[in-house]
Amino acid sequence: MSIGLGLTVTLRVRIAAHDAHYAGELVDGARMLALFGDVATELLIRLDGDEGLFRAYEAVEFLAPVRAGDYIEATGVITKVGNTSRAMAFEARKVIANIRDAGVSPSAADALAEPVVVCRAIGTCVVPKELQRRPRLVLPALTWPGADLLAKLPEPRPIITPAPNVIVTPPESPLVITAAIVGAEVTRANTPYLPITAQELADEAARCRDAGASVIHLHVRNADGSPSQSAELFGEAVTRIREKTDVIVQTSTGGAVGMSVEERLGPLAIKPEMATLNCGTINFGDDIFVNTRPDIRAIAKRIRDAGSIAELECYEVGHVQEALALLKEGAIAEPLHFQFVLGVPGAIMPSEEVVRFMLSLVPQGATWAVAAVGRYQRPMTELAMRLGGHARVGLEDNIYLEKGVLAEGNAPLVARAAAYGKSLGREIVDPDRARKLLGIYKPAS
Ligand code: KMH
Ligand code: ZN
């Protein structure tokens, strides 16, 4: 590991009245960047013994308003150390806010139970070689060993940093975007942009590919729009998709609630490159989506027999553990591909803690992604991308681009996810690269 990687510093400041620039004592975004500049400077002084220079911000996100009187905690962490360049990730959080409510004193303020992230950024600083005075051993993310022990270490003493509190996206990691273009539940009455016929599905798949998707999670519909798992309809849709684009087609084996397991397995007859394996039973709105343990084992075997790769759909924390149990008994094989499908009414609701906990169970060498329902889709897939995971978006899970604004098809949702991934430095992979990452070797059929 490079010296300096993981070195973290945090500053906490009170935003003054003279920082307020806009109506309502709102502070402009440049104030947060100035704070990040001070954080970066401390990092460089600690690492190099020189203030260095800020060269560029690669991405900046302003996420919540900052007002005079707020206390802001800004953390920076060194994510990459080159000969002269030091890449850094920053996060600013509001920890105290002035209340500003009618009926309370203007001096009333609250310490927030949960800090509010107001700004995130990644950037690069440089310290010319001749100015680097103090290359020191830095041990990142270790627990504080205590002053007594540290004092006994020989000079120059290592800097031991606390575990970084900010999210550090693994640099240059490839990003697979899946588009769940139709699903089984959404109707044309919900959104007129839902693709239904084989040709519509193919056109939609091609648009999603152009926008950055490498995998299409596929359901099909009867002519009247009702969900189907007919091998014939899947065959027709995949033939049309193949005429237009080279995406990985991942067929559903979940189908719609109420279908028998045998009915759900219809699409395996066309030997898809990839198929879903739902890893447990949940309440699904007012219905039950049934996946008993014997069902899961049987579906896993049928996916294997079809020569397909399973994607493990986990709607609950326990489903990840169930998948690991299936691995142990040999019902599924590595490499594993997890999809955390969060926010189904009746199952676990999405949050950063939930994603981090589920991720903590994912074994080395596995890939993982997040799909989240409705208004959770954007924040949770963006969180997954920041944490180094992959993302699934699309009308199956969410029909809105913004609150009250329908997405005009799946491609705008894919394009937005791709733009976000790129802003983090993630490389949006094409289907062939995704095949390699997922361990799909057979030619697309
Ligand atoms: N339609 C849901 C009941 C899958 O595709 O494998 C199940 C589902 C999961 O969509
Ligand atoms: Zn599905």
Short mmCIF file of N, CA and C in Angstrom, two decimals, residues 10 64 97 114 117 143 172 192 197 207 220 234 242 273 299 342 387:
data_model
loop_
_atom_site.label_atom_id
_atom_site.label_comp_id
_atom_site.label_asym_id
_atom_site.label_seq_id
_atom_site.Cartn_x
_atom_site.Cartn_y
_atom_site.Cartn_z
N THR A 10 -10.12 15.72 9.78
CA THR A 10 -11.44 16.33 9.90
C THR A 10 -11.31 17.70 10.55
N ALA A 64 -27.13 19.44 0.27
CA ALA A 64 -28.10 20.04 1.20
C ALA A 64 -27.66 21.48 1.48
N ALA A 97 -27.48 22.69 13.57
CA ALA A 97 -28.24 23.61 12.71
C ALA A 97 -29.04 24.58 13.55
N GLU A 114 -28.49 12.81 13.56
CA GLU A 114 -27.75 12.22 12.42
C GLU A 114 -27.16 13.37 11.62
N VAL A 117 -25.26 15.14 5.23
CA VAL A 117 -24.17 15.35 4.27
C VAL A 117 -24.57 16.51 3.38
N THR A 143 -7.07 1.12 14.66
CA THR A 143 -7.62 1.75 15.86
C THR A 143 -6.48 2.43 16.61
N GLU A 172 -10.94 3.73 -10.63
CA GLU A 172 -10.89 2.99 -11.89
C GLU A 172 -11.58 1.64 -11.83
N PRO A 192 -47.04 5.62 -19.64
CA PRO A 192 -47.22 5.28 -21.07
C PRO A 192 -45.90 4.86 -21.72
N THR A 197 -44.34 -4.95 -26.35
CA THR A 197 -44.15 -5.95 -27.42
C THR A 197 -42.67 -6.28 -27.56
N ARG A 207 -31.74 1.32 -26.78
CA ARG A 207 -31.59 2.68 -26.23
C ARG A 207 -30.82 2.64 -24.90
N VAL A 220 -41.38 -10.45 -19.81
CA VAL A 220 -42.15 -10.20 -21.04
C VAL A 220 -43.62 -10.10 -20.68
N PHE A 234 -40.43 -15.01 -24.57
CA PHE A 234 -39.04 -14.64 -24.26
C PHE A 234 -38.16 -14.85 -25.50
N ARG A 242 -31.45 -9.31 -30.06
CA ARG A 242 -30.18 -9.68 -30.70
C ARG A 242 -30.01 -9.01 -32.07
N GLU A 273 -28.21 -16.14 -21.19
CA GLU A 273 -26.86 -16.00 -20.63
C GLU A 273 -26.91 -15.91 -19.10
N ILE A 299 -34.66 -24.27 -8.57
CA ILE A 299 -34.47 -23.23 -9.60
C ILE A 299 -32.98 -23.08 -9.90
N LEU A 342 -34.00 -3.60 -2.79
CA LEU A 342 -34.42 -3.00 -1.52
C LEU A 342 -35.64 -2.11 -1.70
N LEU A 387 -19.75 3.10 -3.36
CA LEU A 387 -19.11 2.05 -2.56
C LEU A 387 -18.40 1.01 -3.41
#
